[in-house]
Each structure stands twice: as structure tokens, then as C-alpha cells.
Tab-separated table of N, CA and C in Angstrom:
chain	number	residue	atom	x	y	z
A	1	MET	N	-2.382	-11.170	-14.796
A	1	MET	CA	-2.616	-10.131	-15.791
A	1	MET	C	-1.299	-9.490	-16.191
A	2	GLY	N	-0.669	-8.783	-15.247
A	2	GLY	CA	0.551	-8.070	-15.589
A	2	GLY	C	1.781	-8.882	-15.260
A	3	ASP	N	2.899	-8.358	-15.702
A	3	ASP	CA	4.168	-8.971	-15.339
A	3	ASP	C	4.490	-8.610	-13.894
A	4	SER	N	5.363	-9.372	-13.298
A	4	SER	CA	5.835	-9.051	-11.955
A	4	SER	C	6.838	-7.907	-12.054
A	5	ILE	N	6.694	-6.941	-11.136
A	5	ILE	CA	7.562	-5.768	-11.112
A	5	ILE	C	8.320	-5.775	-9.789
A	6	ASP	N	9.646	-5.732	-9.852
A	6	ASP	CA	10.485	-5.672	-8.659
A	6	ASP	C	10.590	-4.197	-8.257
A	7	LEU	N	9.852	-3.791	-7.232
A	7	LEU	CA	9.792	-2.381	-6.840
A	7	LEU	C	11.004	-1.918	-6.056
A	8	THR	N	11.794	-2.843	-5.534
A	8	THR	CA	12.910	-2.459	-4.661
A	8	THR	C	14.281	-2.787	-5.258
A	9	GLY	N	14.309	-3.529	-6.359
A	9	GLY	CA	15.583	-3.877	-6.989
A	9	GLY	C	16.288	-5.055	-6.344
A	10	ASP	N	15.752	-5.549	-5.224
A	10	ASP	CA	16.367	-6.703	-4.560
A	10	ASP	C	15.342	-7.826	-4.338
A	11	GLU	N	14.240	-7.734	-5.068
A	11	GLU	CA	13.122	-8.678	-4.971
A	11	GLU	C	12.471	-8.666	-3.590
A	12	GLY	N	12.657	-7.589	-2.847
A	12	GLY	CA	12.052	-7.453	-1.530
A	12	GLY	C	10.566	-7.189	-1.583
A	13	VAL	N	10.143	-6.446	-2.625
A	13	VAL	CA	8.719	-6.170	-2.833
A	13	VAL	C	8.430	-6.397	-4.317
A	14	ILE	N	7.659	-7.432	-4.587
A	14	ILE	CA	7.284	-7.761	-5.963
A	14	ILE	C	5.803	-7.438	-6.132
A	15	LYS	N	5.498	-6.700	-7.184
A	15	LYS	CA	4.118	-6.293	-7.456
A	15	LYS	C	3.647	-6.934	-8.754
A	16	LYS	N	2.455	-7.492	-8.716
A	16	LYS	CA	1.824	-8.017	-9.914
A	16	LYS	C	0.423	-7.412	-9.986
A	17	ILE	N	0.126	-6.715	-11.072
A	17	ILE	CA	-1.176	-6.068	-11.197
A	17	ILE	C	-2.236	-7.122	-11.503
A	18	VAL	N	-3.275	-7.139	-10.666
A	18	VAL	CA	-4.398	-8.059	-10.829
A	18	VAL	C	-5.486	-7.388	-11.660
A	19	ARG	N	-5.743	-6.100	-11.369
A	19	ARG	CA	-6.708	-5.313	-12.136
A	19	ARG	C	-6.151	-3.922	-12.359
A	20	GLN	N	-6.075	-3.524	-13.612
A	20	GLN	CA	-5.575	-2.192	-13.968
A	20	GLN	C	-6.555	-1.115	-13.524
A	21	ALA	N	-6.030	0.043	-13.192
A	21	ALA	CA	-6.855	1.221	-12.946
A	21	ALA	C	-7.190	1.856	-14.294
A	22	LYS	N	-8.145	2.774	-14.280
A	22	LYS	CA	-8.427	3.544	-15.490
A	22	LYS	C	-7.211	4.417	-15.785
A	23	PRO	N	-6.937	4.698	-17.061
A	23	PRO	CA	-5.732	5.466	-17.417
A	23	PRO	C	-5.627	6.827	-16.724
A	24	ASP	N	-6.755	7.480	-16.458
A	24	ASP	CA	-6.722	8.824	-15.862
A	24	ASP	C	-6.872	8.800	-14.335
A	25	ALA	N	-6.750	7.615	-13.729
A	25	ALA	CA	-6.914	7.486	-12.272
A	25	ALA	C	-5.788	8.199	-11.526
A	26	LEU	N	-6.108	8.691	-10.346
A	26	LEU	CA	-5.132	9.377	-9.497
A	26	LEU	C	-4.179	8.384	-8.843
A	27	SER	N	-2.977	8.875	-8.548
A	27	SER	CA	-1.990	8.139	-7.767
A	27	SER	C	-1.671	8.958	-6.526
A	28	PRO	N	-1.233	8.308	-5.453
A	28	PRO	CA	-0.802	9.073	-4.277
A	28	PRO	C	0.377	9.982	-4.631
A	29	THR	N	0.388	11.182	-4.057
A	29	THR	CA	1.471	12.153	-4.256
A	29	THR	C	1.709	12.849	-2.912
A	30	GLU	N	2.630	13.796	-2.906
A	30	GLU	CA	2.830	14.594	-1.691
A	30	GLU	C	1.569	15.367	-1.350
A	31	ASP	N	0.810	15.779	-2.377
A	31	ASP	CA	-0.435	16.505	-2.150
A	31	ASP	C	-1.596	15.576	-1.796
A	32	LEU	N	-1.475	14.297	-2.127
A	32	LEU	CA	-2.526	13.307	-1.855
A	32	LEU	C	-1.928	12.106	-1.105
A	33	PRO	N	-1.419	12.340	0.118
A	33	PRO	CA	-0.693	11.266	0.815
A	33	PRO	C	-1.576	10.289	1.593
A	34	LEU	N	-2.842	10.649	1.819
A	34	LEU	CA	-3.725	9.767	2.585
A	34	LEU	C	-4.360	8.765	1.636
A	35	VAL	N	-4.222	7.490	1.960
A	35	VAL	CA	-4.760	6.450	1.090
A	35	VAL	C	-5.752	5.575	1.854
A	36	ASP	N	-6.742	5.083	1.110
A	36	ASP	CA	-7.713	4.122	1.619
A	36	ASP	C	-7.523	2.845	0.817
A	37	VAL	N	-7.414	1.718	1.513
A	37	VAL	CA	-7.195	0.442	0.827
A	37	VAL	C	-8.109	-0.652	1.370
A	38	HIS	N	-8.428	-1.591	0.487
A	38	HIS	CA	-8.988	-2.889	0.869
A	38	HIS	C	-7.825	-3.858	0.714
A	39	TYR	N	-7.721	-4.835	1.586
A	39	TYR	CA	-6.600	-5.768	1.454
A	39	TYR	C	-6.911	-7.099	2.108
A	40	GLU	N	-6.120	-8.074	1.704
A	40	GLU	CA	-6.087	-9.369	2.381
A	40	GLU	C	-4.630	-9.778	2.458
A	41	GLY	N	-4.180	-10.091	3.660
A	41	GLY	CA	-2.794	-10.505	3.873
A	41	GLY	C	-2.726	-11.969	4.226
A	42	SER	N	-1.788	-12.674	3.598
A	42	SER	CA	-1.614	-14.098	3.901
A	42	SER	C	-0.131	-14.425	4.014
A	43	LEU	N	0.133	-15.543	4.674
A	43	LEU	CA	1.505	-16.019	4.821
A	43	LEU	C	1.890	-16.769	3.552
A	44	ALA	N	3.016	-16.419	2.948
A	44	ALA	CA	3.448	-17.079	1.707
A	44	ALA	C	3.651	-18.574	1.926
A	45	GLU	N	4.166	-18.936	3.094
A	45	GLU	CA	4.517	-20.327	3.361
A	45	GLU	C	3.294	-21.249	3.438
A	46	THR	N	2.211	-20.761	4.053
A	46	THR	CA	1.047	-21.626	4.284
A	46	THR	C	-0.217	-21.186	3.551
A	47	GLY	N	-0.238	-19.926	3.090
A	47	GLY	CA	-1.450	-19.390	2.468
A	47	GLY	C	-2.488	-18.954	3.485
A	48	GLU	N	-2.159	-19.091	4.774
A	48	GLU	CA	-3.098	-18.723	5.827
A	48	GLU	C	-3.313	-17.207	5.847
A	49	VAL	N	-4.599	-16.795	5.802
A	49	VAL	CA	-4.947	-15.373	5.865
A	49	VAL	C	-4.808	-14.907	7.313
A	50	PHE	N	-4.034	-13.821	7.527
A	50	PHE	CA	-3.856	-13.315	8.884
A	50	PHE	C	-4.552	-11.983	9.105
A	51	ASP	N	-4.960	-11.305	8.030
A	51	ASP	CA	-5.635	-10.019	8.184
A	51	ASP	C	-6.370	-9.696	6.894
A	52	THR	N	-7.564	-9.102	7.017
A	52	THR	CA	-8.342	-8.739	5.834
A	52	THR	C	-9.336	-7.647	6.177
A	53	THR	N	-9.645	-6.816	5.199
A	53	THR	CA	-10.722	-5.833	5.352
A	53	THR	C	-11.985	-6.338	4.667
A	54	HIS	N	-11.901	-7.475	3.989
A	54	HIS	CA	-13.040	-7.964	3.215
A	54	HIS	C	-14.161	-8.522	4.083
A	55	GLU	N	-13.822	-9.101	5.234
A	55	GLU	CA	-14.853	-9.712	6.078
A	55	GLU	C	-15.867	-8.701	6.589
A	56	ASP	N	-15.401	-7.515	6.986
A	56	ASP	CA	-16.338	-6.505	7.481
A	56	ASP	C	-16.486	-5.339	6.501
A	57	ASN	N	-15.923	-5.491	5.305
A	57	ASN	CA	-16.042	-4.510	4.220
A	57	ASN	C	-15.637	-3.097	4.657
A	58	THR	N	-14.575	-3.023	5.451
A	58	THR	CA	-14.060	-1.718	5.861
A	58	THR	C	-12.911	-1.327	4.949
A	59	VAL	N	-12.508	-0.066	5.025
A	59	VAL	CA	-11.278	0.355	4.360
A	59	VAL	C	-10.267	0.687	5.444
A	60	PHE	N	-9.009	0.496	5.131
A	60	PHE	CA	-7.921	0.846	6.027
A	60	PHE	C	-7.309	2.124	5.472
A	61	SER	N	-7.183	3.146	6.305
A	61	SER	CA	-6.672	4.449	5.877
A	61	SER	C	-5.364	4.750	6.600
A	62	PHE	N	-4.409	5.307	5.855
A	62	PHE	CA	-3.148	5.714	6.471
A	62	PHE	C	-2.461	6.733	5.579
A	63	GLU	N	-1.456	7.405	6.138
A	63	GLU	CA	-0.677	8.381	5.376
A	63	GLU	C	0.639	7.748	4.964
A	64	LEU	N	0.929	7.817	3.669
A	64	LEU	CA	2.183	7.269	3.143
A	64	LEU	C	3.385	8.014	3.714
A	65	GLY	N	4.468	7.275	3.911
A	65	GLY	CA	5.731	7.880	4.312
A	65	GLY	C	5.856	8.215	5.782
A	66	LYS	N	4.903	7.811	6.602
A	66	LYS	CA	4.946	8.137	8.033
A	66	LYS	C	5.386	6.958	8.895
A	67	GLY	N	5.656	5.801	8.266
A	67	GLY	CA	6.095	4.645	9.033
A	67	GLY	C	4.985	3.957	9.807
A	68	SER	N	3.732	4.237	9.441
A	68	SER	CA	2.608	3.640	10.171
A	68	SER	C	2.230	2.258	9.633
A	69	VAL	N	2.835	1.866	8.517
A	69	VAL	CA	2.599	0.548	7.921
A	69	VAL	C	3.948	-0.083	7.574
A	70	ILE	N	3.931	-1.347	7.161
A	70	ILE	CA	5.189	-1.984	6.775
A	70	ILE	C	5.797	-1.258	5.565
A	71	ARG	N	7.115	-1.319	5.450
A	71	ARG	CA	7.833	-0.622	4.365
A	71	ARG	C	7.323	-1.009	2.990
A	72	ALA	N	6.972	-2.289	2.812
A	72	ALA	CA	6.483	-2.756	1.517
A	72	ALA	C	5.272	-1.945	1.062
A	73	TRP	N	4.388	-1.621	1.995
A	73	TRP	CA	3.194	-0.850	1.627
A	73	TRP	C	3.557	0.583	1.261
A	74	ASP	N	4.441	1.218	2.032
A	74	ASP	CA	4.868	2.582	1.697
A	74	ASP	C	5.454	2.619	0.290
A	75	ILE	N	6.192	1.602	-0.075
A	75	ILE	CA	6.819	1.529	-1.403
A	75	ILE	C	5.776	1.228	-2.477
A	76	ALA	N	4.992	0.185	-2.272
A	76	ALA	CA	4.073	-0.299	-3.314
A	76	ALA	C	2.919	0.654	-3.592
A	77	LEU	N	2.327	1.231	-2.544
A	77	LEU	CA	1.153	2.082	-2.757
A	77	LEU	C	1.494	3.318	-3.582
A	78	ARG	N	2.730	3.794	-3.504
A	78	ARG	CA	3.142	4.945	-4.321
A	78	ARG	C	3.110	4.618	-5.818
A	79	SER	N	3.202	3.334	-6.146
A	79	SER	CA	3.243	2.930	-7.552
A	79	SER	C	1.858	2.593	-8.102
A	80	MET	N	0.835	2.696	-7.250
A	80	MET	CA	-0.505	2.285	-7.650
A	80	MET	C	-1.388	3.479	-8.005
A	81	LYS	N	-2.475	3.177	-8.712
A	81	LYS	CA	-3.489	4.175	-9.044
A	81	LYS	C	-4.808	3.745	-8.423
A	82	VAL	N	-5.683	4.725	-8.171
A	82	VAL	CA	-6.995	4.431	-7.599
A	82	VAL	C	-7.745	3.464	-8.517
A	83	GLY	N	-8.273	2.407	-7.919
A	83	GLY	CA	-8.991	1.380	-8.679
A	83	GLY	C	-8.133	0.173	-9.014
A	84	GLU	N	-6.818	0.323	-8.891
A	84	GLU	CA	-5.903	-0.780	-9.185
A	84	GLU	C	-5.920	-1.805	-8.060
A	85	VAL	N	-5.842	-3.069	-8.442
A	85	VAL	CA	-5.679	-4.164	-7.489
A	85	VAL	C	-4.342	-4.831	-7.821
A	86	ALA	N	-3.507	-5.018	-6.813
A	86	ALA	CA	-2.193	-5.628	-7.033
A	86	ALA	C	-1.925	-6.692	-5.979
A	87	LYS	N	-1.183	-7.697	-6.404
A	87	LYS	CA	-0.696	-8.729	-5.489
A	87	LYS	C	0.742	-8.354	-5.142
A	88	LEU	N	1.014	-8.199	-3.858
A	88	LEU	CA	2.341	-7.812	-3.377
A	88	LEU	C	2.974	-8.974	-2.631
A	89	THR	N	4.161	-9.348	-3.036
A	89	THR	CA	4.930	-10.352	-2.298
A	89	THR	C	6.030	-9.592	-1.563
A	90	CYS	N	6.021	-9.687	-0.240
A	90	CYS	CA	6.871	-8.863	0.612
A	90	CYS	C	7.814	-9.727	1.432
A	91	LYS	N	9.111	-9.585	1.175
A	91	LYS	CA	10.114	-10.300	1.970
A	91	LYS	C	10.103	-9.749	3.395
A	92	PRO	N	10.579	-10.537	4.361
A	92	PRO	CA	10.513	-10.120	5.772
A	92	PRO	C	11.126	-8.748	6.053
A	93	GLU	N	12.239	-8.426	5.382
A	93	GLU	CA	12.892	-7.149	5.676
A	93	GLU	C	12.063	-5.942	5.246
A	94	TYR	N	11.026	-6.160	4.426
A	94	TYR	CA	10.106	-5.094	4.030
A	94	TYR	C	8.749	-5.263	4.710
A	95	ALA	N	8.641	-6.254	5.599
A	95	ALA	CA	7.392	-6.531	6.305
A	95	ALA	C	7.651	-6.428	7.808
A	96	TYR	N	7.523	-7.526	8.527
A	96	TYR	CA	7.673	-7.485	9.982
A	96	TYR	C	9.019	-8.003	10.471
A	97	GLY	N	9.910	-8.409	9.538
A	97	GLY	CA	11.274	-8.782	9.892
A	97	GLY	C	11.383	-9.943	10.861
A	98	SER	N	12.466	-9.930	11.633
A	98	SER	CA	12.752	-11.039	12.537
A	98	SER	C	11.821	-11.045	13.748
A	99	ALA	N	11.144	-9.927	14.011
A	99	ALA	CA	10.219	-9.872	15.148
A	99	ALA	C	8.879	-10.513	14.814
A	100	GLY	N	8.502	-10.485	13.530
A	100	GLY	CA	7.171	-10.951	13.180
A	100	GLY	C	6.128	-10.005	13.751
A	101	SER	N	4.895	-10.451	13.789
A	101	SER	CA	3.809	-9.689	14.402
A	101	SER	C	2.905	-10.683	15.123
A	102	PRO	N	3.378	-11.117	16.321
A	102	PRO	CA	2.663	-12.162	17.048
A	102	PRO	C	1.209	-11.751	17.342
A	103	PRO	N	0.286	-12.692	17.399
A	103	PRO	CA	0.507	-14.126	17.215
A	103	PRO	C	0.335	-14.589	15.763
A	104	ASP	N	-0.054	-13.676	14.869
A	104	ASP	CA	-0.457	-14.098	13.522
A	104	ASP	C	0.675	-14.246	12.512
A	105	VAL	N	1.701	-13.401	12.632
A	105	VAL	CA	2.797	-13.431	11.661
A	105	VAL	C	4.076	-13.885	12.362
A	106	PRO	N	4.596	-15.051	11.972
A	106	PRO	CA	5.816	-15.539	12.620
A	106	PRO	C	7.049	-14.733	12.204
A	107	PRO	N	8.150	-14.878	12.937
A	107	PRO	CA	9.405	-14.200	12.564
A	107	PRO	C	9.831	-14.590	11.150
A	108	ASP	N	10.448	-13.636	10.459
A	108	ASP	CA	11.045	-13.857	9.136
A	108	ASP	C	10.059	-14.407	8.104
A	109	ALA	N	8.804	-13.942	8.170
A	109	ALA	CA	7.774	-14.432	7.252
A	109	ALA	C	7.703	-13.575	5.989
A	110	THR	N	7.630	-14.249	4.839
A	110	THR	CA	7.309	-13.580	3.584
A	110	THR	C	5.786	-13.501	3.519
A	111	LEU	N	5.290	-12.307	3.189
A	111	LEU	CA	3.850	-12.067	3.191
A	111	LEU	C	3.343	-11.785	1.785
A	112	ILE	N	2.095	-12.141	1.542
A	112	ILE	CA	1.437	-11.832	0.278
A	112	ILE	C	0.185	-11.020	0.598
A	113	PHE	N	0.084	-9.867	-0.026
A	113	PHE	CA	-1.090	-9.021	0.146
A	113	PHE	C	-1.751	-8.817	-1.208
A	114	GLU	N	-3.071	-8.906	-1.235
A	114	GLU	CA	-3.808	-8.415	-2.385
A	114	GLU	C	-4.405	-7.093	-1.921
A	115	VAL	N	-4.007	-6.023	-2.580
A	115	VAL	CA	-4.363	-4.677	-2.142
A	115	VAL	C	-5.094	-3.948	-3.263
A	116	GLU	N	-6.195	-3.299	-2.896
A	116	GLU	CA	-6.893	-2.406	-3.827
A	116	GLU	C	-6.771	-0.994	-3.289
A	117	LEU	N	-6.267	-0.077	-4.123
A	117	LEU	CA	-6.212	1.331	-3.750
A	117	LEU	C	-7.585	1.928	-4.054
A	118	VAL	N	-8.330	2.234	-2.992
A	118	VAL	CA	-9.705	2.714	-3.125
A	118	VAL	C	-9.732	4.222	-3.369
A	119	ALA	N	-8.871	4.961	-2.674
A	119	ALA	CA	-8.866	6.420	-2.798
A	119	ALA	C	-7.540	6.976	-2.312
A	120	CYS	N	-7.223	8.189	-2.763
A	120	CYS	CA	-6.123	8.960	-2.179
A	120	CYS	C	-6.625	10.396	-2.018
A	121	ARG	N	-6.246	10.998	-0.886
A	121	ARG	CA	-6.812	12.279	-0.496
A	121	ARG	C	-5.734	13.197	0.074
A	122	PRO	N	-6.017	14.508	0.107
A	122	PRO	CA	-5.100	15.427	0.800
A	122	PRO	C	-5.234	15.263	2.313
A	123	ARG	N	-4.259	15.778	3.055
A	123	ARG	CA	-4.347	15.776	4.514
A	123	ARG	C	-5.545	16.606	4.945
A	124	LYS	N	-6.087	16.288	6.101
A	124	LYS	CA	-7.203	17.079	6.639
A	124	LYS	C	-6.740	18.522	6.810
A	125	GLY	N	-7.632	19.438	6.499
A	125	GLY	CA	-7.311	20.852	6.686
A	125	GLY	C	-6.541	21.461	5.538
A	126	SER	N	-6.223	20.673	4.507
A	126	SER	CA	-5.540	21.254	3.360
A	126	SER	C	-6.295	20.863	2.098
A	127	SER	N	-6.593	21.871	1.315
A	127	SER	CA	-7.188	21.569	0.016
A	127	SER	C	-6.026	21.349	-0.931
A	128	LEU	N	-6.304	20.750	-2.046
A	128	LEU	CA	-5.254	20.504	-3.022
A	128	LEU	C	-4.591	21.811	-3.414
A	129	GLY	N	-5.397	22.851	-3.630
A	129	GLY	CA	-4.866	24.153	-4.029
A	129	GLY	C	-3.960	24.738	-2.962
A	130	SER	N	-4.399	24.665	-1.698
A	130	SER	CA	-3.612	25.307	-0.651
A	130	SER	C	-2.261	24.609	-0.455
A	131	VAL	N	-2.225	23.303	-0.638
A	131	VAL	CA	-0.951	22.582	-0.515
A	131	VAL	C	-0.009	23.024	-1.633
A	132	SER	N	-0.514	23.057	-2.859
A	132	SER	CA	0.314	23.468	-4.006
A	132	SER	C	0.748	24.920	-3.872
A	133	GLU	N	-0.173	25.770	-3.449
A	133	GLU	CA	0.159	27.192	-3.285
A	133	GLU	C	1.213	27.378	-2.202
A	134	GLU	N	1.089	26.646	-1.108
A	134	GLU	CA	2.054	26.768	-0.015
A	134	GLU	C	3.434	26.297	-0.476
A	135	ARG	N	3.473	25.216	-1.232
A	135	ARG	CA	4.747	24.735	-1.746
A	135	ARG	C	5.377	25.785	-2.676
A	136	ALA	N	4.574	26.358	-3.558
A	136	ALA	CA	5.074	27.380	-4.480
A	136	ALA	C	5.590	28.592	-3.701
A	137	ARG	N	4.873	28.981	-2.648
A	137	ARG	CA	5.278	30.125	-1.834
A	137	ARG	C	6.625	29.859	-1.161
A	138	LEU	N	6.806	28.628	-0.687
A	138	LEU	CA	8.049	28.293	-0.004
A	138	LEU	C	9.231	28.196	-0.965
A	139	GLU	N	8.972	27.877	-2.211
A	139	GLU	CA	10.053	27.783	-3.201
A	139	GLU	C	10.373	29.156	-3.681
């Protein structure tokens, strides 16, 4: 559908939009850092699927910018909108690097993820208003 977008400037994370989000869809922000995604990860070299949320129809939730996922995801999810589906090609230095993620991901593997951003939410215990108000108060 879309053109390939080099999100890192060194072809480390390439994004291709598979399905556009609605124009007014939300994107993750500092106020909405928690994201829910559906995904399927495969090895670029063999096409072998090593991880997916589609088999049990679960969502994977995490907070952007906390280092809880590979760097490619922290970078790519910030560029997405709710409802968007994108194919991400992730070089090893933005994925699991020379260590890999045994036993499923070998060292220095380029990975391909098809990711759908299902939702983005504020942190627990903070409403959107309170986060914005607190930021304004601190400034």
C-alpha cells in the first residue's frame, strides 16, 4: 500500500503501511504512552514465525520508551496511529542484536513484524487531563 519509510535514517527500521488508520485516529504521546498491539514476528531469512498474538487473539501491552521491547518497536510505534497496520523490517541492532533471543531468534537476525496498533492509553492512575495539568503546573 504505502511506500517504505526509513524511520532511523540508516535503514535499521523500515516501515511499510499495510492498512492506514482513520485520519482522526490517536497516536501514542507522552500523555498516551501505553500501547496495545497485535503482531506477528518472523525471521527475514527464512520467513519462520517466531512469535504471534494472532493464535490466541491476545493483545500485547507495554509502555513506550521504557526499554521493555526491542528498540525498533519503541521507534516504530511512535509513528503509528490506532487502527494502522504496518510491516516493520528490523535490522539486528534495533532488534535482538548479536545475542539473539534463544531459542527462536538466532544471533544477528533481521526480523519482520506485522504490527497493528490497537489502542494507546494514559498510564494507570492518570487521566489525560491530570497529566496535561501536571505538566503545565511544572512548566
